[in-house]
């Protein structure tokens, strides 16, 4: 019974995020995907990224395909928060759980959108 209530909360938050997300042509969007890989780089892509099962271009056409950046270089958020988001992406990868991403196509690293939020779901 407890699992069902967690599942309902996760589904409700996804639906709420979809309802409050701006429509096409907007600067931000939200989608769910599996994390299939992570990347850490010293100079490119904002320093760290996640490779996803769903392309951010399905939500925002201005984003690069399949990758999102967490901006570990600190350009769009502080580095501590960026690395914590990378940690959550690694957790989703290791546990094969679904993750929700809020992305912004006005903040790009080498053509890839900045993910300003990551949610991990147990479904």
Short mmCIF file of N, CA and C in Angstrom, two decimals:
data_model
loop_
_atom_site.label_atom_id
_atom_site.label_comp_id
_atom_site.label_asym_id
_atom_site.label_seq_id
_atom_site.Cartn_x
_atom_site.Cartn_y
_atom_site.Cartn_z
N UNK A 1 0.83 -1.19 0.00
CA UNK A 1 0.00 0.00 0.00
C UNK A 1 0.87 1.25 0.00
N UNK A 2 1.94 1.22 0.75
CA UNK A 2 2.83 2.37 0.78
C UNK A 2 3.44 2.61 -0.60
N UNK A 3 3.77 1.56 -1.32
CA UNK A 3 4.35 1.69 -2.66
C UNK A 3 3.36 2.37 -3.59
N UNK A 4 2.08 2.03 -3.50
CA UNK A 4 1.09 2.66 -4.35
C UNK A 4 1.01 4.15 -4.09
N UNK A 5 1.07 4.57 -2.84
CA UNK A 5 0.98 6.00 -2.55
C UNK A 5 2.20 6.74 -3.08
N UNK A 6 3.38 6.12 -3.02
CA UNK A 6 4.58 6.73 -3.59
C UNK A 6 4.43 6.83 -5.10
N UNK A 7 3.90 5.78 -5.73
CA UNK A 7 3.71 5.78 -7.17
C UNK A 7 2.73 6.88 -7.58
N UNK A 8 1.66 7.04 -6.82
CA UNK A 8 0.69 8.09 -7.14
C UNK A 8 1.33 9.46 -7.01
N UNK A 9 2.15 9.67 -6.00
CA UNK A 9 2.81 10.96 -5.82
C UNK A 9 3.74 11.22 -6.99
N UNK A 10 4.51 10.20 -7.42
CA UNK A 10 5.41 10.36 -8.56
C UNK A 10 4.65 10.69 -9.83
N UNK A 11 3.55 9.97 -10.07
CA UNK A 11 2.74 10.22 -11.24
C UNK A 11 2.11 11.60 -11.17
N UNK A 12 1.64 11.96 -9.99
CA UNK A 12 1.03 13.28 -9.82
C UNK A 12 2.04 14.39 -10.08
N UNK A 13 3.27 14.22 -9.60
CA UNK A 13 4.27 15.27 -9.83
C UNK A 13 4.63 15.38 -11.30
N UNK A 14 4.65 14.24 -12.02
CA UNK A 14 4.90 14.28 -13.46
C UNK A 14 3.78 15.02 -14.18
N UNK A 15 2.53 14.70 -13.81
CA UNK A 15 1.40 15.37 -14.43
C UNK A 15 1.39 16.85 -14.12
N UNK A 16 1.69 17.21 -12.87
CA UNK A 16 1.74 18.61 -12.49
C UNK A 16 2.82 19.33 -13.26
N UNK A 17 3.98 18.72 -13.38
CA UNK A 17 5.08 19.34 -14.13
C UNK A 17 4.69 19.54 -15.59
N UNK A 18 3.99 18.57 -16.15
CA UNK A 18 3.56 18.70 -17.54
C UNK A 18 2.54 19.82 -17.71
N UNK A 19 1.67 19.99 -16.72
CA UNK A 19 0.67 21.04 -16.79
C UNK A 19 1.25 22.43 -16.63
N UNK A 20 2.25 22.57 -15.78
CA UNK A 20 2.82 23.90 -15.54
C UNK A 20 3.96 24.23 -16.49
N UNK A 21 4.43 23.24 -17.26
CA UNK A 21 5.49 23.50 -18.23
C UNK A 21 4.94 24.35 -19.36
N UNK A 22 5.69 25.34 -19.80
CA UNK A 22 5.23 26.17 -20.90
C UNK A 22 5.07 25.34 -22.18
N UNK A 23 4.31 25.85 -23.11
CA UNK A 23 4.03 25.13 -24.35
C UNK A 23 5.17 25.26 -25.35
N UNK A 24 4.95 24.73 -26.55
CA UNK A 24 5.97 24.70 -27.59
C UNK A 24 6.57 26.08 -27.83
N UNK A 25 7.86 26.11 -28.14
CA UNK A 25 8.54 27.36 -28.39
C UNK A 25 9.04 28.02 -27.12
N UNK A 26 8.78 27.42 -26.00
CA UNK A 26 9.17 28.00 -24.72
C UNK A 26 10.63 27.69 -24.42
N UNK A 27 11.15 28.31 -23.40
CA UNK A 27 12.55 28.14 -23.03
C UNK A 27 12.77 26.96 -22.09
N UNK A 28 11.71 26.44 -21.48
CA UNK A 28 11.87 25.31 -20.56
C UNK A 28 10.89 24.20 -20.92
N UNK A 29 11.24 22.99 -20.52
CA UNK A 29 10.38 21.85 -20.75
C UNK A 29 10.69 20.75 -19.74
N UNK A 30 9.82 19.75 -19.66
CA UNK A 30 9.97 18.65 -18.72
C UNK A 30 9.65 17.35 -19.42
N UNK A 31 10.44 16.30 -19.15
CA UNK A 31 10.19 14.99 -19.72
C UNK A 31 10.82 13.93 -18.82
N UNK A 32 10.39 12.69 -19.00
CA UNK A 32 10.94 11.57 -18.24
C UNK A 32 11.73 10.67 -19.17
N UNK A 33 12.79 10.06 -18.63
CA UNK A 33 13.66 9.19 -19.43
C UNK A 33 14.47 8.30 -18.50
N UNK A 34 15.10 7.29 -19.07
CA UNK A 34 16.10 6.49 -18.37
C UNK A 34 17.46 7.14 -18.63
N UNK A 35 18.32 7.10 -17.63
CA UNK A 35 19.70 7.55 -17.81
C UNK A 35 20.49 6.35 -18.32
N UNK A 36 21.11 6.51 -19.48
CA UNK A 36 21.85 5.42 -20.10
C UNK A 36 23.36 5.59 -19.97
N UNK A 37 23.80 6.77 -19.55
CA UNK A 37 25.23 7.01 -19.38
C UNK A 37 25.49 8.38 -18.80
N UNK A 38 26.69 8.59 -18.31
CA UNK A 38 27.11 9.89 -17.81
C UNK A 38 28.48 10.22 -18.40
N UNK A 39 28.78 11.51 -18.46
CA UNK A 39 30.03 11.99 -19.01
C UNK A 39 30.58 13.07 -18.09
N UNK A 40 31.86 13.03 -17.82
CA UNK A 40 32.54 14.08 -17.07
C UNK A 40 33.71 14.53 -17.93
N UNK A 41 33.80 15.84 -18.17
CA UNK A 41 34.80 16.40 -19.07
C UNK A 41 35.41 17.64 -18.42
N UNK A 42 36.69 17.86 -18.65
CA UNK A 42 37.35 18.99 -18.00
C UNK A 42 37.07 20.33 -18.67
N UNK A 43 36.67 20.34 -19.94
CA UNK A 43 36.54 21.62 -20.63
C UNK A 43 35.27 21.79 -21.45
N UNK A 44 34.60 20.72 -21.83
CA UNK A 44 33.44 20.81 -22.73
C UNK A 44 32.15 20.40 -22.05
N UNK A 45 31.05 20.74 -22.70
CA UNK A 45 29.72 20.27 -22.30
C UNK A 45 29.30 20.69 -20.90
N UNK A 46 29.90 21.74 -20.36
CA UNK A 46 29.58 22.17 -19.01
C UNK A 46 30.19 21.29 -17.95
N UNK A 47 31.10 20.42 -18.34
CA UNK A 47 31.83 19.59 -17.38
C UNK A 47 31.21 18.25 -17.06
N UNK A 48 29.89 18.12 -17.18
CA UNK A 48 29.24 16.84 -16.88
C UNK A 48 27.89 16.77 -17.57
N UNK A 49 27.53 15.57 -18.00
CA UNK A 49 26.29 15.38 -18.73
C UNK A 49 25.69 14.00 -18.44
N UNK A 50 24.44 13.85 -18.84
CA UNK A 50 23.78 12.55 -18.80
C UNK A 50 23.25 12.23 -20.19
N UNK A 51 23.42 10.97 -20.59
CA UNK A 51 22.89 10.47 -21.86
C UNK A 51 21.57 9.78 -21.56
N UNK A 52 20.51 10.16 -22.26
CA UNK A 52 19.15 9.74 -21.92
C UNK A 52 18.50 8.89 -22.99
N UNK A 53 17.52 8.09 -22.58
CA UNK A 53 16.77 7.23 -23.50
C UNK A 53 15.80 8.03 -24.36
N UNK A 54 15.45 9.22 -23.91
CA UNK A 54 14.54 10.10 -24.65
C UNK A 54 15.31 11.38 -24.95
N UNK A 55 15.24 11.81 -26.19
CA UNK A 55 15.97 13.01 -26.57
C UNK A 55 15.27 14.27 -26.07
N UNK A 56 16.02 15.21 -25.51
CA UNK A 56 15.43 16.49 -25.12
C UNK A 56 14.79 17.23 -26.29
N UNK A 57 15.21 16.89 -27.53
CA UNK A 57 14.62 17.54 -28.70
C UNK A 57 13.13 17.22 -28.85
N UNK A 58 12.68 16.15 -28.20
CA UNK A 58 11.25 15.82 -28.24
C UNK A 58 10.43 16.83 -27.44
N UNK A 59 11.08 17.52 -26.52
CA UNK A 59 10.42 18.55 -25.70
C UNK A 59 10.78 19.95 -26.18
N UNK A 60 12.05 20.17 -26.44
CA UNK A 60 12.54 21.46 -26.93
C UNK A 60 13.46 21.23 -28.13
N UNK A 61 13.02 21.58 -29.33
CA UNK A 61 13.81 21.33 -30.52
C UNK A 61 15.17 22.02 -30.54
N UNK A 62 15.36 23.05 -29.74
CA UNK A 62 16.63 23.76 -29.70
C UNK A 62 17.73 23.05 -28.94
N UNK A 63 17.41 21.93 -28.33
CA UNK A 63 18.41 21.17 -27.55
C UNK A 63 19.14 20.18 -28.44
N UNK A 64 20.34 19.79 -28.01
CA UNK A 64 21.06 18.71 -28.68
C UNK A 64 20.40 17.38 -28.35
N UNK A 65 20.66 16.39 -29.18
CA UNK A 65 20.01 15.08 -29.05
C UNK A 65 20.58 14.25 -27.90
N UNK A 66 19.69 13.68 -27.10
CA UNK A 66 19.92 12.65 -26.08
C UNK A 66 20.75 13.04 -24.86
N UNK A 67 21.43 14.15 -24.87
CA UNK A 67 22.27 14.56 -23.74
C UNK A 67 21.69 15.79 -23.06
N UNK A 68 21.88 15.90 -21.75
CA UNK A 68 21.63 17.13 -21.01
C UNK A 68 22.87 17.44 -20.18
N UNK A 69 23.12 18.72 -19.97
CA UNK A 69 24.25 19.14 -19.16
C UNK A 69 23.76 19.60 -17.79
N UNK A 70 24.55 19.31 -16.77
CA UNK A 70 24.24 19.80 -15.42
C UNK A 70 25.05 21.03 -15.06
N UNK A 71 25.92 21.48 -15.95
CA UNK A 71 26.73 22.67 -15.78
C UNK A 71 27.67 22.58 -14.58
N UNK A 72 28.43 21.49 -14.53
CA UNK A 72 29.39 21.30 -13.43
C UNK A 72 30.50 22.35 -13.44
N UNK A 73 30.64 23.08 -14.54
CA UNK A 73 31.61 24.19 -14.60
C UNK A 73 31.12 25.41 -13.83
N UNK A 74 29.84 25.40 -13.45
CA UNK A 74 29.29 26.50 -12.66
C UNK A 74 28.75 27.66 -13.47
N UNK A 75 28.60 27.49 -14.78
CA UNK A 75 28.08 28.59 -15.61
C UNK A 75 26.62 28.90 -15.34
N UNK A 76 25.79 27.88 -15.12
CA UNK A 76 24.35 28.09 -14.97
C UNK A 76 23.81 27.75 -13.59
N UNK A 77 24.61 27.17 -12.74
CA UNK A 77 24.24 26.88 -11.36
C UNK A 77 25.53 26.74 -10.57
N UNK A 78 25.44 26.64 -9.26
CA UNK A 78 26.67 26.45 -8.49
C UNK A 78 27.16 25.02 -8.68
N UNK A 79 28.46 24.83 -8.56
CA UNK A 79 29.06 23.53 -8.87
C UNK A 79 28.60 22.43 -7.91
N UNK A 80 28.33 22.77 -6.67
CA UNK A 80 27.87 21.76 -5.71
C UNK A 80 26.53 21.20 -6.16
N UNK A 81 25.61 22.07 -6.53
CA UNK A 81 24.29 21.62 -6.99
C UNK A 81 24.43 20.80 -8.28
N UNK A 82 25.28 21.24 -9.19
CA UNK A 82 25.48 20.51 -10.45
C UNK A 82 25.98 19.10 -10.19
N UNK A 83 26.98 18.97 -9.32
CA UNK A 83 27.50 17.63 -9.04
C UNK A 83 26.49 16.77 -8.28
N UNK A 84 25.64 17.39 -7.49
CA UNK A 84 24.57 16.61 -6.83
C UNK A 84 23.57 16.10 -7.86
N UNK A 85 23.28 16.92 -8.88
CA UNK A 85 22.39 16.45 -9.94
C UNK A 85 23.05 15.33 -10.73
N UNK A 86 24.36 15.45 -10.97
CA UNK A 86 25.09 14.37 -11.62
C UNK A 86 25.03 13.11 -10.77
N UNK A 87 25.19 13.26 -9.46
CA UNK A 87 25.07 12.11 -8.55
C UNK A 87 23.72 11.43 -8.70
N UNK A 88 22.65 12.22 -8.81
CA UNK A 88 21.31 11.65 -8.97
C UNK A 88 21.17 10.93 -10.30
N UNK A 89 21.80 11.48 -11.34
CA UNK A 89 21.79 10.81 -12.64
C UNK A 89 22.53 9.47 -12.55
N UNK A 90 23.64 9.44 -11.83
CA UNK A 90 24.38 8.20 -11.64
C UNK A 90 23.56 7.19 -10.84
N UNK A 91 22.81 7.68 -9.85
CA UNK A 91 21.93 6.81 -9.08
C UNK A 91 20.86 6.20 -9.98
N UNK A 92 20.25 7.03 -10.82
CA UNK A 92 19.23 6.53 -11.75
C UNK A 92 19.83 5.52 -12.72
N UNK A 93 21.05 5.76 -13.17
CA UNK A 93 21.73 4.83 -14.06
C UNK A 93 21.99 3.50 -13.36
N UNK A 94 22.53 3.55 -12.16
CA UNK A 94 22.90 2.34 -11.43
C UNK A 94 21.67 1.51 -11.04
N UNK A 95 20.58 2.18 -10.71
CA UNK A 95 19.37 1.46 -10.26
C UNK A 95 18.37 1.24 -11.39
N UNK A 96 18.66 1.77 -12.56
CA UNK A 96 17.79 1.66 -13.73
C UNK A 96 16.39 2.21 -13.46
N UNK A 97 16.32 3.29 -12.69
CA UNK A 97 15.05 3.94 -12.39
C UNK A 97 14.77 5.05 -13.40
N UNK A 98 13.52 5.42 -13.52
CA UNK A 98 13.14 6.55 -14.37
C UNK A 98 13.53 7.86 -13.71
N UNK A 99 13.83 8.84 -14.53
CA UNK A 99 14.17 10.16 -14.02
C UNK A 99 13.39 11.21 -14.81
N UNK A 100 13.01 12.26 -14.13
CA UNK A 100 12.36 13.40 -14.77
C UNK A 100 13.37 14.53 -14.88
N UNK A 101 13.33 15.25 -15.99
CA UNK A 101 14.28 16.33 -16.23
C UNK A 101 13.54 17.60 -16.62
N UNK A 102 13.89 18.69 -15.97
CA UNK A 102 13.46 20.01 -16.39
C UNK A 102 14.65 20.62 -17.11
N UNK A 103 14.42 21.08 -18.34
CA UNK A 103 15.53 21.58 -19.15
C UNK A 103 15.25 23.00 -19.62
N UNK A 104 16.31 23.69 -20.00
CA UNK A 104 16.23 25.08 -20.42
C UNK A 104 17.04 25.24 -21.70
N UNK A 105 16.38 25.62 -22.80
CA UNK A 105 17.10 25.75 -24.07
C UNK A 105 17.71 27.13 -24.28
N UNK A 106 17.60 28.00 -23.28
CA UNK A 106 18.30 29.29 -23.37
C UNK A 106 19.68 29.20 -22.73
N UNK A 107 19.95 28.08 -22.06
CA UNK A 107 21.25 27.85 -21.40
C UNK A 107 21.85 26.59 -22.02
N UNK A 108 22.82 26.79 -22.90
CA UNK A 108 23.39 25.67 -23.65
C UNK A 108 24.88 25.53 -23.39
N UNK A 109 25.33 24.29 -23.35
CA UNK A 109 26.75 23.94 -23.32
C UNK A 109 27.03 23.13 -24.57
N UNK A 110 27.79 23.70 -25.49
CA UNK A 110 28.12 23.03 -26.75
C UNK A 110 26.87 22.51 -27.47
N UNK A 111 25.79 23.28 -27.39
CA UNK A 111 24.54 22.92 -28.07
C UNK A 111 23.61 22.04 -27.28
N UNK A 112 24.01 21.62 -26.08
CA UNK A 112 23.17 20.75 -25.25
C UNK A 112 22.52 21.56 -24.13
N UNK A 113 21.26 21.28 -23.89
CA UNK A 113 20.48 22.03 -22.91
C UNK A 113 20.90 21.74 -21.47
N UNK A 114 20.76 22.74 -20.66
CA UNK A 114 21.02 22.66 -19.23
C UNK A 114 19.81 22.04 -18.54
N UNK A 115 20.04 21.05 -17.69
CA UNK A 115 18.99 20.45 -16.87
C UNK A 115 19.04 21.13 -15.50
N UNK A 116 18.00 21.89 -15.18
CA UNK A 116 17.99 22.59 -13.90
C UNK A 116 17.28 21.82 -12.80
N UNK A 117 16.79 20.61 -13.16
CA UNK A 117 16.12 19.76 -12.15
C UNK A 117 16.18 18.32 -12.63
N UNK A 118 16.35 17.41 -11.67
CA UNK A 118 16.27 15.99 -11.94
C UNK A 118 15.50 15.34 -10.80
N UNK A 119 14.51 14.53 -11.16
CA UNK A 119 13.72 13.78 -10.20
C UNK A 119 13.96 12.29 -10.47
N UNK A 120 14.06 11.48 -9.42
CA UNK A 120 14.22 10.04 -9.58
C UNK A 120 12.93 9.39 -9.10
N UNK A 121 12.41 8.46 -9.91
CA UNK A 121 11.13 7.80 -9.60
C UNK A 121 11.34 6.30 -9.38
N UNK A 122 10.56 5.75 -8.49
CA UNK A 122 10.63 4.33 -8.19
C UNK A 122 9.52 3.60 -8.97
N UNK A 123 9.45 3.82 -10.25
CA UNK A 123 8.49 3.12 -11.11
C UNK A 123 9.05 2.99 -12.50
#
